[in-house]
PDB file of C-alpha atoms in Angstrom:
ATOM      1  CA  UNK V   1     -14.096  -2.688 -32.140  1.00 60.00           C
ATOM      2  CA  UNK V   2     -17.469  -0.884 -31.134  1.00 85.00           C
ATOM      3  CA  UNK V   3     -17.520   0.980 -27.957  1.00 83.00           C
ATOM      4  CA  UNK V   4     -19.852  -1.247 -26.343  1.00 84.00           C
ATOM      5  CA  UNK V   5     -17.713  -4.631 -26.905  1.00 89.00           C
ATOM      6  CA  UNK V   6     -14.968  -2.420 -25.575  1.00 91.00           C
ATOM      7  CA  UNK V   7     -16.661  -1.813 -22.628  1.00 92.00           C
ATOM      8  CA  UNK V   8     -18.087  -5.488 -21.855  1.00 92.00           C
ATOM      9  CA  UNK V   9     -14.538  -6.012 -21.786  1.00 94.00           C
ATOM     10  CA  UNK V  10     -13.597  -3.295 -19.251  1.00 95.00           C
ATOM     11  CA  UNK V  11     -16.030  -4.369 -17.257  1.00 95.00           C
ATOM     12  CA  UNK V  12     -15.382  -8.011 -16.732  1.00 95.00           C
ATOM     13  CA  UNK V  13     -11.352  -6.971 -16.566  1.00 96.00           C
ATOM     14  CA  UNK V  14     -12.586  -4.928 -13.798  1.00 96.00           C
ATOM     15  CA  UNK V  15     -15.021  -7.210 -11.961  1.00 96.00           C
ATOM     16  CA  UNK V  16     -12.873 -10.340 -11.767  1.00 96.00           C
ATOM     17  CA  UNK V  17     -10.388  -7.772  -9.869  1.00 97.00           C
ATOM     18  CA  UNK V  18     -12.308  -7.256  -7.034  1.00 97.00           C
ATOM     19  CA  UNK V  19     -11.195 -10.151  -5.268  1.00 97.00           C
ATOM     20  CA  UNK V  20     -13.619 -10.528  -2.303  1.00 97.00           C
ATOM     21  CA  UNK V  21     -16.679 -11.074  -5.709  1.00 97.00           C
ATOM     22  CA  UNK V  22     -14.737 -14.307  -6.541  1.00 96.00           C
ATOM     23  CA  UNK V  23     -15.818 -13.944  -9.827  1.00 95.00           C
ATOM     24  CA  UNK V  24     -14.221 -15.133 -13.114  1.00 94.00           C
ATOM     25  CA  UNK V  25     -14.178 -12.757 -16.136  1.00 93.00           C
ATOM     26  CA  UNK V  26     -16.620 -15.601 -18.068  1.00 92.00           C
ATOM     27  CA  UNK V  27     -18.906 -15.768 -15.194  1.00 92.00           C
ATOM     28  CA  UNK V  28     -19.829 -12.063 -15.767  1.00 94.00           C
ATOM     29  CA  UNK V  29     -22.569 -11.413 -18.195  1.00 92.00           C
ATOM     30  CA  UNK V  30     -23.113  -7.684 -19.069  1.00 89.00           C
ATOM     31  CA  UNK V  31     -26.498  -6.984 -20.924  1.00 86.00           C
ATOM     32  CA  UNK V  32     -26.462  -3.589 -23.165  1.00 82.00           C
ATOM     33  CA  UNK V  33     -30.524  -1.830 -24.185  1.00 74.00           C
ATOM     34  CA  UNK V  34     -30.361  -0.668 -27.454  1.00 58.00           C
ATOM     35  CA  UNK V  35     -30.805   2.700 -26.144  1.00 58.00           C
ATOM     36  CA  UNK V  36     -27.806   2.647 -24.473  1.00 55.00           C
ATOM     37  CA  UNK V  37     -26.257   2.166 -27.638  1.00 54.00           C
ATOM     38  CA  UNK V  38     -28.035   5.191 -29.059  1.00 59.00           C
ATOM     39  CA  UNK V  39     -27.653   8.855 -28.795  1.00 61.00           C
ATOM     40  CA  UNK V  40     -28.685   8.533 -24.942  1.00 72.00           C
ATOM     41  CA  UNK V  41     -27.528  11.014 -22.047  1.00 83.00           C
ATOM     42  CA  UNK V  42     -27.661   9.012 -19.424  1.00 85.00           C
ATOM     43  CA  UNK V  43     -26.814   5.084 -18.496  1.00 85.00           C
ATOM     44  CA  UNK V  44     -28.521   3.561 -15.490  1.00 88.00           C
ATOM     45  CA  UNK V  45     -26.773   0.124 -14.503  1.00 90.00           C
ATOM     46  CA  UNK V  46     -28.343  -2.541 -12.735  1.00 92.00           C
ATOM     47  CA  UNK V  47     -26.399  -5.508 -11.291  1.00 94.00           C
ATOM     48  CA  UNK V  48     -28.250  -8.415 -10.626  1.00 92.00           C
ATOM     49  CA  UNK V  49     -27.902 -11.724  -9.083  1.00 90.00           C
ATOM     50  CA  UNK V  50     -24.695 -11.374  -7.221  1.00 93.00           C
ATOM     51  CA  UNK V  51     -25.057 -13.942  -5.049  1.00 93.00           C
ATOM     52  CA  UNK V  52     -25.066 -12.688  -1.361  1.00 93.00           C
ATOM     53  CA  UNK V  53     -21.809 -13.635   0.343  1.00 94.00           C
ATOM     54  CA  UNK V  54     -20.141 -12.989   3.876  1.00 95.00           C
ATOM     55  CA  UNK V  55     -17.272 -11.287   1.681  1.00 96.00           C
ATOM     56  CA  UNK V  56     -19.295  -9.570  -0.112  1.00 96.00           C
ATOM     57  CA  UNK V  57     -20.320  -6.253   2.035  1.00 96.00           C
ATOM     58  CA  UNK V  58     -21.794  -3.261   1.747  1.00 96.00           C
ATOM     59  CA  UNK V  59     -18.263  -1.698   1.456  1.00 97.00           C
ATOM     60  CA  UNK V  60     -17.645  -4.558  -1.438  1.00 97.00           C
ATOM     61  CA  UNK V  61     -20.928  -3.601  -3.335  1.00 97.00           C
ATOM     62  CA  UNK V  62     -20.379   0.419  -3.063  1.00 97.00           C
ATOM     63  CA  UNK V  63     -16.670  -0.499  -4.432  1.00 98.00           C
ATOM     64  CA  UNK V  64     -18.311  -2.794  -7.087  1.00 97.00           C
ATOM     65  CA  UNK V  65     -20.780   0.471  -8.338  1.00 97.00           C
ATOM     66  CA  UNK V  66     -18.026   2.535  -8.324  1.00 98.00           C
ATOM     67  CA  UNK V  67     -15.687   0.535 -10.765  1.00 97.00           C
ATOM     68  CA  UNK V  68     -18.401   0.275 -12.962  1.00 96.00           C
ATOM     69  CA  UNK V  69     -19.349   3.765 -12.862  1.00 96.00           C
ATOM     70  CA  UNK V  70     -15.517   4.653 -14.057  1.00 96.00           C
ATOM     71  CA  UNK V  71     -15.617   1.875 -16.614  1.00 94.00           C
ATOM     72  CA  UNK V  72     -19.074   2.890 -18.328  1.00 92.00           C
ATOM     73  CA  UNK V  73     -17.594   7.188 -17.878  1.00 93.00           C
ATOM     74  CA  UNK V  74     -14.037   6.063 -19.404  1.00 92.00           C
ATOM     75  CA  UNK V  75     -16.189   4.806 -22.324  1.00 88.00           C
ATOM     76  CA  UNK V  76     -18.869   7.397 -22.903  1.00 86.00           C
ATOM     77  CA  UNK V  77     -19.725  10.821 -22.408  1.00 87.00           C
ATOM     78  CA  UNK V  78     -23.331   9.713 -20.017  1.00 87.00           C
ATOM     79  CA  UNK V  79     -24.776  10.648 -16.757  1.00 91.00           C
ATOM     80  CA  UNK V  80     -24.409   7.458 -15.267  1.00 92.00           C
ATOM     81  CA  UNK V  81     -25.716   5.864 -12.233  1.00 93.00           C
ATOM     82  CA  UNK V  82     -25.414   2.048 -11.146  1.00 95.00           C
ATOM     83  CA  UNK V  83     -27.440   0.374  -9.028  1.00 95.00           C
ATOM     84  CA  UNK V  84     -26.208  -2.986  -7.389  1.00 95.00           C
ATOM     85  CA  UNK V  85     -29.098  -4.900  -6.083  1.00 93.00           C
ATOM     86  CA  UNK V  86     -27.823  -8.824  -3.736  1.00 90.00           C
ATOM     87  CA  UNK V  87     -29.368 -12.135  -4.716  1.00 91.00           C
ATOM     88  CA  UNK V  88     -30.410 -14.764  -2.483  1.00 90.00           C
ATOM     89  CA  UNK V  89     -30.974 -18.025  -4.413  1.00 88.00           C
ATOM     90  CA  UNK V  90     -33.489 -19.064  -1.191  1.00 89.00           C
ATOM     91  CA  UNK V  91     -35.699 -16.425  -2.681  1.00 89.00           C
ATOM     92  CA  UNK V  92     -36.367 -18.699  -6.034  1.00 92.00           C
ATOM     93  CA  UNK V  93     -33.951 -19.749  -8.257  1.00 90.00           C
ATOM     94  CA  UNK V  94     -33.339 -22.465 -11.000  1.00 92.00           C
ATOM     95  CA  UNK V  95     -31.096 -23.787 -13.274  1.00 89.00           C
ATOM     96  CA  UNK V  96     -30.415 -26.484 -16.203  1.00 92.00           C
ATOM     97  CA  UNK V  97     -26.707 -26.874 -17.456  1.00 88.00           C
ATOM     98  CA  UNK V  98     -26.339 -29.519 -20.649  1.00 90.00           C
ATOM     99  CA  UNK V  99     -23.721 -32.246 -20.531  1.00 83.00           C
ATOM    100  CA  UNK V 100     -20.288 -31.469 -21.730  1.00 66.00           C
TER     101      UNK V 100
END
């Protein structure tokens, strides 16, 4: 298993246990550059669209960068930084789910 599938697995392991995020391991979607795949030295992480939530604090959001910080270090030898940036769906947002 590459390193990278490894870690999209960390990560969504990790996420879902944050309990005040409410999120489900399958409603995480992690998003790798190619770069990052590469012979890079550093890995800036961006969260986006975490839906802003009375649970979901500053405190929550530090914790959040910080467990993905350890997951991405555990993984590879990178400078890393993350960057966690709140989503509210008043701002403009759409969506289209097919029939099951």
């Amino acid at each position: 298993m590459s390193a990278v599938i490894a870690l999209d697995r960390v990560l969504k392991v990790a996420i879902q246990e944050i309990p005040e995020l409410g999120l489900k391991a399958d409603e995480v979607s992690c998003l790798f550059n190619v770069p990052f795949m590469c012979d890079e030295k550093e890995a800036i992480v961006f969260v986006d669209s975490l839906y802003e939530k009375p649970l979901r604090t500053a405190e929550v959001r530090e914790r959040l960068a910080t467990v993905i910080c350890n997951c991405v270090a555990r993984h590879f030898n990178l400078n890393i930084e993350v960057f966690v940036r709140p989503f509210k769906p008043d701002n403009g947002f759409a969506s289209f789910r097919r029939g099951t």
